[in-house]
Amino acid sequence: QKEVEQDPGPLSVPEGAIVSLNCTYSNSAFQYFMWYRQYSRKGPELLMYTYSSGNKEDGRFTAQVDKSSKYISLFIRDSQPSDSATYLCAPREGSQGNLIFGKGTKLSVKP
Amino acid sequence: DSGVTQTPKHLITATGQRVTLRCSPRSGDLSVYWYQQSLDQGLQFLIQYYNGEERAKGNILERFSAQQFPDLHSELNLSSLELGDSALYFCASSPPAGTEAFFGQGTRLTVV
């Protein structure tokens, strides 16, 4: 089993839809859970991160972690065509630990 | 702009050659991470340095080596290059008291 599993998609939604992106992981030592957005193989851009279990909201984005089930989610409200990108989850053990990336989910938001 | 600078942006070289990729972290960041992204493998962690010292090692081949210099910039050396080494190579940096990791725009290496 890979350390981080993520459905590669592609996921296609209409503009304005709520998008749910998910990852599962196997290492119970992960404490920090990062979400990155990557456009056309440019450098990954940090969207947000959470520490341990719980929710965190930032504008249209909400990150959710359930450590009991080792499940990570990112929700995007009112999705826009500019949200079309690949979304990568990346948990890490400590605040300075290396990031373990999922393969990413490719999202397409249609106008 | 993340503040992490990688050079060169593109590199084309022949099999068997050696190349050096350079990364300048954000001002004040002490940690530097190197990642390889190929089409079918996603982002793979190679190695991490913290303030000049190797901190963690991932799936880095013996033909690859890295170091972090006193001014905190880092170099990734790839030798005896093979076609399969063609990939995007990213570096990231983290602040000493923070959790965020910021990525550069990458170096696209093509081995022909």
PDB file of C-alpha atoms in Angstrom:
ATOM      1  CA  GLN A   1       0.000   0.000   0.000  1.00  0.00           C
ATOM      2  CA  LYS A   2       1.331   3.421  -0.934  1.00  0.00           C
ATOM      3  CA  GLU A   3       1.714   5.905   1.901  1.00  0.00           C
ATOM      4  CA  VAL A   4      -0.689   8.369   0.287  1.00  0.00           C
ATOM      5  CA  GLU A   5      -3.427   7.401  -2.138  1.00  0.00           C
ATOM      6  CA  GLN A   6      -5.312   9.905  -4.248  1.00  0.00           C
ATOM      7  CA  ASP A   7      -7.770   9.343  -7.066  1.00  0.00           C
ATOM      8  CA  PRO A   8      -6.089  10.797 -10.178  1.00  0.00           C
ATOM      9  CA  GLY A   9      -9.397  11.715 -11.819  1.00  0.00           C
ATOM     10  CA  PRO A  10      -9.848  13.554 -14.075  1.00  0.00           C
ATOM     11  CA  LEU A  11     -12.738  15.242 -12.337  1.00  0.00           C
ATOM     12  CA  SER A  12     -14.910  17.543 -14.428  1.00  0.00           C
ATOM     13  CA  VAL A  13     -17.500  19.819 -12.832  1.00  0.00           C
ATOM     14  CA  PRO A  14     -19.581  22.804 -13.963  1.00  0.00           C
ATOM     15  CA  GLU A  15     -18.720  26.276 -12.739  1.00  0.00           C
ATOM     16  CA  GLY A  16     -20.247  27.000  -9.348  1.00  0.00           C
ATOM     17  CA  ALA A  17     -20.224  23.376  -8.196  1.00  0.00           C
ATOM     18  CA  ILE A  18     -18.888  22.192  -4.859  1.00  0.00           C
ATOM     19  CA  VAL A  19     -15.834  20.014  -5.387  1.00  0.00           C
ATOM     20  CA  SER A  20     -14.657  17.319  -3.012  1.00  0.00           C
ATOM     21  CA  LEU A  21     -11.081  16.052  -3.328  1.00  0.00           C
ATOM     22  CA  ASN A  22      -9.850  13.231  -1.118  1.00  0.00           C
ATOM     23  CA  CYS A  23      -6.778  11.311  -0.001  1.00  0.00           C
ATOM     24  CA  THR A  24      -6.154   8.372   2.254  1.00  0.00           C
ATOM     25  CA  TYR A  25      -2.897   7.653   4.020  1.00  0.00           C
ATOM     26  CA  SER A  26      -1.343   4.812   5.949  1.00  0.00           C
ATOM     27  CA  ASN A  27       1.227   6.421   8.266  1.00  0.00           C
ATOM     28  CA  SER A  28      -0.367   7.275  11.608  1.00  0.00           C
ATOM     29  CA  ALA A  29       2.638   9.471  12.463  1.00  0.00           C
ATOM     30  CA  PHE A  30       1.535  12.137   9.981  1.00  0.00           C
ATOM     31  CA  GLN A  31       0.546  15.284  11.861  1.00  0.00           C
ATOM     32  CA  TYR A  32       0.457  18.034   9.240  1.00  0.00           C
ATOM     33  CA  PHE A  33      -1.678  17.812   6.147  1.00  0.00           C
ATOM     34  CA  MET A  34      -0.932  20.127   3.251  1.00  0.00           C
ATOM     35  CA  TRP A  35      -2.854  20.806   0.064  1.00  0.00           C
ATOM     36  CA  TYR A  36      -1.098  22.087  -3.040  1.00  0.00           C
ATOM     37  CA  ARG A  37      -2.382  23.217  -6.399  1.00  0.00           C
ATOM     38  CA  GLN A  38      -0.282  22.667  -9.498  1.00  0.00           C
ATOM     39  CA  TYR A  39      -0.955  24.234 -12.887  1.00  0.00           C
ATOM     40  CA  SER A  40       0.425  22.503 -15.991  1.00  0.00           C
ATOM     41  CA  ARG A  41       3.508  21.090 -14.236  1.00  0.00           C
ATOM     42  CA  LYS A  42       4.489  24.441 -12.776  1.00  0.00           C
ATOM     43  CA  GLY A  43       5.718  24.582  -9.200  1.00  0.00           C
ATOM     44  CA  PRO A  44       3.158  23.367  -6.640  1.00  0.00           C
ATOM     45  CA  GLU A  45       1.462  26.245  -4.843  1.00  0.00           C
ATOM     46  CA  LEU A  46       0.515  25.827  -1.187  1.00  0.00           C
ATOM     47  CA  LEU A  47      -3.215  26.305  -0.669  1.00  0.00           C
ATOM     48  CA  MET A  48      -3.548  25.538   3.013  1.00  0.00           C
ATOM     49  CA  TYR A  49      -2.624  23.064   5.708  1.00  0.00           C
ATOM     50  CA  THR A  50      -4.132  21.629   8.854  1.00  0.00           C
ATOM     51  CA  TYR A  51      -2.609  20.197  11.970  1.00  0.00           C
ATOM     52  CA  SER A  52      -3.990  16.913  13.307  1.00  0.00           C
ATOM     53  CA  SER A  53      -7.723  16.225  12.995  1.00  0.00           C
ATOM     54  CA  GLY A  54     -10.278  18.907  12.330  1.00  0.00           C
ATOM     55  CA  ASN A  55     -11.412  21.481   9.809  1.00  0.00           C
ATOM     56  CA  LYS A  56      -9.858  24.646   8.484  1.00  0.00           C
ATOM     57  CA  GLU A  57     -11.476  27.167   6.195  1.00  0.00           C
ATOM     58  CA  ASP A  58      -9.827  29.719   3.933  1.00  0.00           C
ATOM     59  CA  GLY A  59     -12.151  31.574   1.610  1.00  0.00           C
ATOM     60  CA  ARG A  60     -13.763  29.085  -0.760  1.00  0.00           C
ATOM     61  CA  PHE A  61     -11.523  26.268   0.455  1.00  0.00           C
ATOM     62  CA  THR A  62     -12.085  23.957   3.426  1.00  0.00           C
ATOM     63  CA  ALA A  63      -9.618  21.282   4.485  1.00  0.00           C
ATOM     64  CA  GLN A  64     -10.735  18.416   6.661  1.00  0.00           C
ATOM     65  CA  VAL A  65      -8.715  15.693   8.369  1.00  0.00           C
ATOM     66  CA  ASP A  66     -10.024  12.601  10.104  1.00  0.00           C
ATOM     67  CA  LYS A  67      -7.029  10.885  11.671  1.00  0.00           C
ATOM     68  CA  SER A  68      -9.131   7.990  12.986  1.00  0.00           C
ATOM     69  CA  SER A  69      -9.911   6.912   9.443  1.00  0.00           C
ATOM     70  CA  LYS A  70      -6.724   8.389   7.904  1.00  0.00           C
ATOM     71  CA  TYR A  71      -8.809  10.418   5.478  1.00  0.00           C
ATOM     72  CA  ILE A  72      -8.044  13.904   4.146  1.00  0.00           C
ATOM     73  CA  SER A  73     -10.446  16.102   2.194  1.00  0.00           C
ATOM     74  CA  LEU A  74     -10.386  19.435   0.421  1.00  0.00           C
ATOM     75  CA  PHE A  75     -13.663  21.118  -0.481  1.00  0.00           C
ATOM     76  CA  ILE A  76     -13.907  23.925  -2.994  1.00  0.00           C
ATOM     77  CA  ARG A  77     -17.103  25.999  -2.950  1.00  0.00           C
ATOM     78  CA  ASP A  78     -18.375  27.991  -5.922  1.00  0.00           C
ATOM     79  CA  SER A  79     -15.718  26.468  -8.159  1.00  0.00           C
ATOM     80  CA  GLN A  80     -14.310  28.662 -10.940  1.00  0.00           C
ATOM     81  CA  PRO A  81     -12.626  27.817 -14.256  1.00  0.00           C
ATOM     82  CA  SER A  82      -9.423  29.237 -12.753  1.00  0.00           C
ATOM     83  CA  ASP A  83      -9.548  26.387 -10.202  1.00  0.00           C
ATOM     84  CA  SER A  84      -8.794  23.945 -13.031  1.00  0.00           C
ATOM     85  CA  ALA A  85      -5.513  22.366 -11.982  1.00  0.00           C
ATOM     86  CA  THR A  86      -4.069  19.297 -10.326  1.00  0.00           C
ATOM     87  CA  TYR A  87      -4.590  19.145  -6.559  1.00  0.00           C
ATOM     88  CA  LEU A  88      -2.023  17.359  -4.447  1.00  0.00           C
ATOM     89  CA  CYS A  89      -2.357  16.270  -0.865  1.00  0.00           C
ATOM     90  CA  ALA A  90       0.904  16.023   1.079  1.00  0.00           C
ATOM     91  CA  PRO A  91       1.025  14.933   4.688  1.00  0.00           C
ATOM     92  CA  ARG A  92       4.184  15.167   6.776  1.00  0.00           C
ATOM     93  CA  GLU A  93       5.275  13.819  10.147  1.00  0.00           C
ATOM     94  CA  GLY A  94       6.661  16.971  11.721  1.00  0.00           C
ATOM     95  CA  SER A  95       6.543  20.659  10.852  1.00  0.00           C
ATOM     96  CA  GLN A  96       9.909  20.337   9.089  1.00  0.00           C
ATOM     97  CA  GLY A  97       9.491  16.785   7.822  1.00  0.00           C
ATOM     98  CA  ASN A  98       9.519  15.876   4.176  1.00  0.00           C
ATOM     99  CA  LEU A  99       6.218  15.967   2.324  1.00  0.00           C
ATOM    100  CA  ILE A 100       4.794  12.709   1.021  1.00  0.00           C
ATOM    101  CA  PHE A 101       2.693  13.501  -2.025  1.00  0.00           C
ATOM    102  CA  GLY A 102      -0.285  11.763  -3.483  1.00  0.00           C
ATOM    103  CA  LYS A 103      -0.288  11.498  -7.268  1.00  0.00           C
ATOM    104  CA  GLY A 104      -2.761  14.369  -7.517  1.00  0.00           C
ATOM    105  CA  THR A 105      -6.316  14.767  -8.791  1.00  0.00           C
ATOM    106  CA  LYS A 106      -6.768  16.654 -12.039  1.00  0.00           C
ATOM    107  CA  LEU A 107      -9.762  18.989 -11.794  1.00  0.00           C
ATOM    108  CA  SER A 108     -11.475  20.704 -14.690  1.00  0.00           C
ATOM    109  CA  VAL A 109     -14.141  23.352 -14.029  1.00  0.00           C
ATOM    110  CA  LYS A 110     -16.225  24.037 -17.101  1.00  0.00           C
ATOM    111  CA  PRO A 111     -17.735  27.525 -17.660  1.00  0.00           C
TER     112      PRO A 111
ATOM    113  CA  ASP B   1       6.150  34.102  -6.912  1.00  0.00           C
ATOM    114  CA  SER B   2       7.062  31.775  -4.024  1.00  0.00           C
ATOM    115  CA  GLY B   3      10.479  33.355  -3.478  1.00  0.00           C
ATOM    116  CA  VAL B   4      12.268  30.076  -4.238  1.00  0.00           C
ATOM    117  CA  THR B   5      14.497  30.366  -7.303  1.00  0.00           C
ATOM    118  CA  GLN B   6      15.628  27.452  -9.403  1.00  0.00           C
ATOM    119  CA  THR B   7      18.080  27.554 -12.292  1.00  0.00           C
ATOM    120  CA  PRO B   8      18.218  26.639 -15.055  1.00  0.00           C
ATOM    121  CA  LYS B   9      14.566  26.396 -16.070  1.00  0.00           C
ATOM    122  CA  HIS B  10      15.287  23.941 -18.851  1.00  0.00           C
ATOM    123  CA  LEU B  11      18.194  21.608 -19.481  1.00  0.00           C
ATOM    124  CA  ILE B  12      18.765  19.222 -22.363  1.00  0.00           C
ATOM    125  CA  THR B  13      21.704  16.884 -22.137  1.00  0.00           C
ATOM    126  CA  ALA B  14      22.930  13.549 -23.434  1.00  0.00           C
ATOM    127  CA  THR B  15      23.006  10.197 -21.694  1.00  0.00           C
ATOM    128  CA  GLY B  16      26.075   9.658 -19.556  1.00  0.00           C
ATOM    129  CA  GLN B  17      26.531  13.357 -18.833  1.00  0.00           C
ATOM    130  CA  ARG B  18      26.491  15.197 -15.505  1.00  0.00           C
ATOM    131  CA  VAL B  19      24.406  18.250 -14.633  1.00  0.00           C
ATOM    132  CA  THR B  20      23.981  20.536 -11.653  1.00  0.00           C
ATOM    133  CA  LEU B  21      20.663  22.059 -10.639  1.00  0.00           C
ATOM    134  CA  ARG B  22      20.634  25.068  -8.373  1.00  0.00           C
ATOM    135  CA  CYS B  23      18.118  26.238  -5.791  1.00  0.00           C
ATOM    136  CA  SER B  24      18.028  29.469  -3.801  1.00  0.00           C
ATOM    137  CA  PRO B  25      15.568  29.227  -0.898  1.00  0.00           C
ATOM    138  CA  ARG B  26      13.389  32.047   0.389  1.00  0.00           C
ATOM    139  CA  SER B  27      15.170  34.544   2.557  1.00  0.00           C
ATOM    140  CA  GLY B  28      15.428  33.179   6.094  1.00  0.00           C
ATOM    141  CA  ASP B  29      14.425  29.610   5.237  1.00  0.00           C
ATOM    142  CA  LEU B  30      16.867  27.006   6.511  1.00  0.00           C
ATOM    143  CA  SER B  31      15.315  23.818   5.100  1.00  0.00           C
ATOM    144  CA  VAL B  32      15.662  22.844   1.471  1.00  0.00           C
ATOM    145  CA  TYR B  33      13.936  19.829  -0.065  1.00  0.00           C
ATOM    146  CA  TRP B  34      14.467  18.282  -3.500  1.00  0.00           C
ATOM    147  CA  TYR B  35      11.726  16.449  -5.382  1.00  0.00           C
ATOM    148  CA  GLN B  36      11.546  14.680  -8.709  1.00  0.00           C
ATOM    149  CA  GLN B  37       8.333  14.663 -10.732  1.00  0.00           C
ATOM    150  CA  SER B  38       8.028  12.329 -13.670  1.00  0.00           C
ATOM    151  CA  LEU B  39       4.865  11.745 -15.675  1.00  0.00           C
ATOM    152  CA  ASP B  40       3.922   8.436 -14.121  1.00  0.00           C
ATOM    153  CA  GLN B  41       5.385   8.755 -10.623  1.00  0.00           C
ATOM    154  CA  GLY B  42       4.139  12.010  -9.176  1.00  0.00           C
ATOM    155  CA  LEU B  43       6.328  14.043  -6.824  1.00  0.00           C
ATOM    156  CA  GLN B  44       9.005  11.872  -5.239  1.00  0.00           C
ATOM    157  CA  PHE B  45      11.060  13.114  -2.310  1.00  0.00           C
ATOM    158  CA  LEU B  46      14.796  12.936  -2.903  1.00  0.00           C
ATOM    159  CA  ILE B  47      16.622  14.642  -0.053  1.00  0.00           C
ATOM    160  CA  GLN B  48      16.345  17.367   2.601  1.00  0.00           C
ATOM    161  CA  TYR B  49      18.937  19.705   4.048  1.00  0.00           C
ATOM    162  CA  TYR B  50      18.613  21.865   7.121  1.00  0.00           C
ATOM    163  CA  ASN B  51      21.116  24.666   7.658  1.00  0.00           C
ATOM    164  CA  GLY B  52      23.811  22.860   5.725  1.00  0.00           C
ATOM    165  CA  GLU B  53      23.270  19.395   7.161  1.00  0.00           C
ATOM    166  CA  GLU B  54      21.543  16.465   5.503  1.00  0.00           C
ATOM    167  CA  ARG B  55      18.299  15.899   7.405  1.00  0.00           C
ATOM    168  CA  ALA B  56      16.452  13.161   5.497  1.00  0.00           C
ATOM    169  CA  LYS B  57      16.942  11.027   2.446  1.00  0.00           C
ATOM    170  CA  GLY B  58      14.275   9.567   0.205  1.00  0.00           C
ATOM    171  CA  ASN B  59      14.440   7.647  -3.044  1.00  0.00           C
ATOM    172  CA  ILE B  60      17.625   9.281  -4.251  1.00  0.00           C
ATOM    173  CA  LEU B  61      19.811   7.269  -6.593  1.00  0.00           C
ATOM    174  CA  GLU B  62      23.501   6.813  -5.840  1.00  0.00           C
ATOM    175  CA  ARG B  63      24.255   8.691  -9.086  1.00  0.00           C
ATOM    176  CA  PHE B  64      22.591  11.750  -7.532  1.00  0.00           C
ATOM    177  CA  SER B  65      24.035  13.886  -4.787  1.00  0.00           C
ATOM    178  CA  ALA B  66      23.210  17.196  -3.196  1.00  0.00           C
ATOM    179  CA  GLN B  67      24.584  19.732  -0.797  1.00  0.00           C
ATOM    180  CA  GLN B  68      23.589  22.945   0.914  1.00  0.00           C
ATOM    181  CA  PHE B  69      26.132  25.710   1.114  1.00  0.00           C
ATOM    182  CA  PRO B  70      26.804  28.219   3.933  1.00  0.00           C
ATOM    183  CA  ASP B  71      24.704  30.838   2.122  1.00  0.00           C
ATOM    184  CA  LEU B  72      21.891  28.213   2.205  1.00  0.00           C
ATOM    185  CA  HIS B  73      21.582  27.737  -1.524  1.00  0.00           C
ATOM    186  CA  SER B  74      21.530  24.105  -2.586  1.00  0.00           C
ATOM    187  CA  GLU B  75      22.724  22.140  -5.579  1.00  0.00           C
ATOM    188  CA  LEU B  76      21.540  18.794  -6.874  1.00  0.00           C
ATOM    189  CA  ASN B  77      24.118  16.924  -8.942  1.00  0.00           C
ATOM    190  CA  LEU B  78      22.947  14.261 -11.345  1.00  0.00           C
ATOM    191  CA  SER B  79      25.594  12.100 -13.012  1.00  0.00           C
ATOM    192  CA  SER B  80      25.767   9.242 -15.529  1.00  0.00           C
ATOM    193  CA  LEU B  81      22.422  10.437 -16.766  1.00  0.00           C
ATOM    194  CA  GLU B  82      19.940   7.987 -18.239  1.00  0.00           C
ATOM    195  CA  LEU B  83      16.853   8.559 -20.354  1.00  0.00           C
ATOM    196  CA  GLY B  84      14.702   7.723 -17.327  1.00  0.00           C
ATOM    197  CA  ASP B  85      16.132  10.677 -15.411  1.00  0.00           C
ATOM    198  CA  SER B  86      14.159  13.023 -17.641  1.00  0.00           C
ATOM    199  CA  ALA B  87      11.756  14.760 -15.281  1.00  0.00           C
ATOM    200  CA  LEU B  88      10.886  17.973 -13.521  1.00  0.00           C
ATOM    201  CA  TYR B  89      13.072  18.627 -10.508  1.00  0.00           C
ATOM    202  CA  PHE B  90      11.658  20.892  -7.829  1.00  0.00           C
ATOM    203  CA  CYS B  91      13.135  22.339  -4.738  1.00  0.00           C
ATOM    204  CA  ALA B  92      11.171  23.694  -1.815  1.00  0.00           C
ATOM    205  CA  SER B  93      12.113  25.622   1.281  1.00  0.00           C
ATOM    206  CA  SER B  94      10.608  25.964   4.743  1.00  0.00           C
ATOM    207  CA  PRO B  95      11.071  28.602   7.436  1.00  0.00           C
ATOM    208  CA  PRO B  96      12.719  27.414  10.665  1.00  0.00           C
ATOM    209  CA  ALA B  97       9.650  28.012  12.828  1.00  0.00           C
ATOM    210  CA  GLY B  98       6.960  27.316  10.263  1.00  0.00           C
ATOM    211  CA  THR B  99       5.180  24.444   8.641  1.00  0.00           C
ATOM    212  CA  GLU B 100       4.716  25.793   5.131  1.00  0.00           C
ATOM    213  CA  ALA B 101       6.897  24.517   2.299  1.00  0.00           C
ATOM    214  CA  PHE B 102       7.216  26.740  -0.767  1.00  0.00           C
ATOM    215  CA  PHE B 103       8.205  25.376  -4.137  1.00  0.00           C
ATOM    216  CA  GLY B 104      10.242  26.838  -6.930  1.00  0.00           C
ATOM    217  CA  GLN B 105       9.168  26.666 -10.560  1.00  0.00           C
ATOM    218  CA  GLY B 106      11.346  23.664 -11.233  1.00  0.00           C
ATOM    219  CA  THR B 107      14.030  22.609 -13.674  1.00  0.00           C
ATOM    220  CA  ARG B 108      12.842  20.560 -16.622  1.00  0.00           C
ATOM    221  CA  LEU B 109      15.571  18.047 -17.449  1.00  0.00           C
ATOM    222  CA  THR B 110      15.510  16.205 -20.747  1.00  0.00           C
ATOM    223  CA  VAL B 111      18.060  13.468 -21.343  1.00  0.00           C
ATOM    224  CA  VAL B 112      18.460  12.482 -24.993  1.00  0.00           C
TER     225      VAL B 112
END
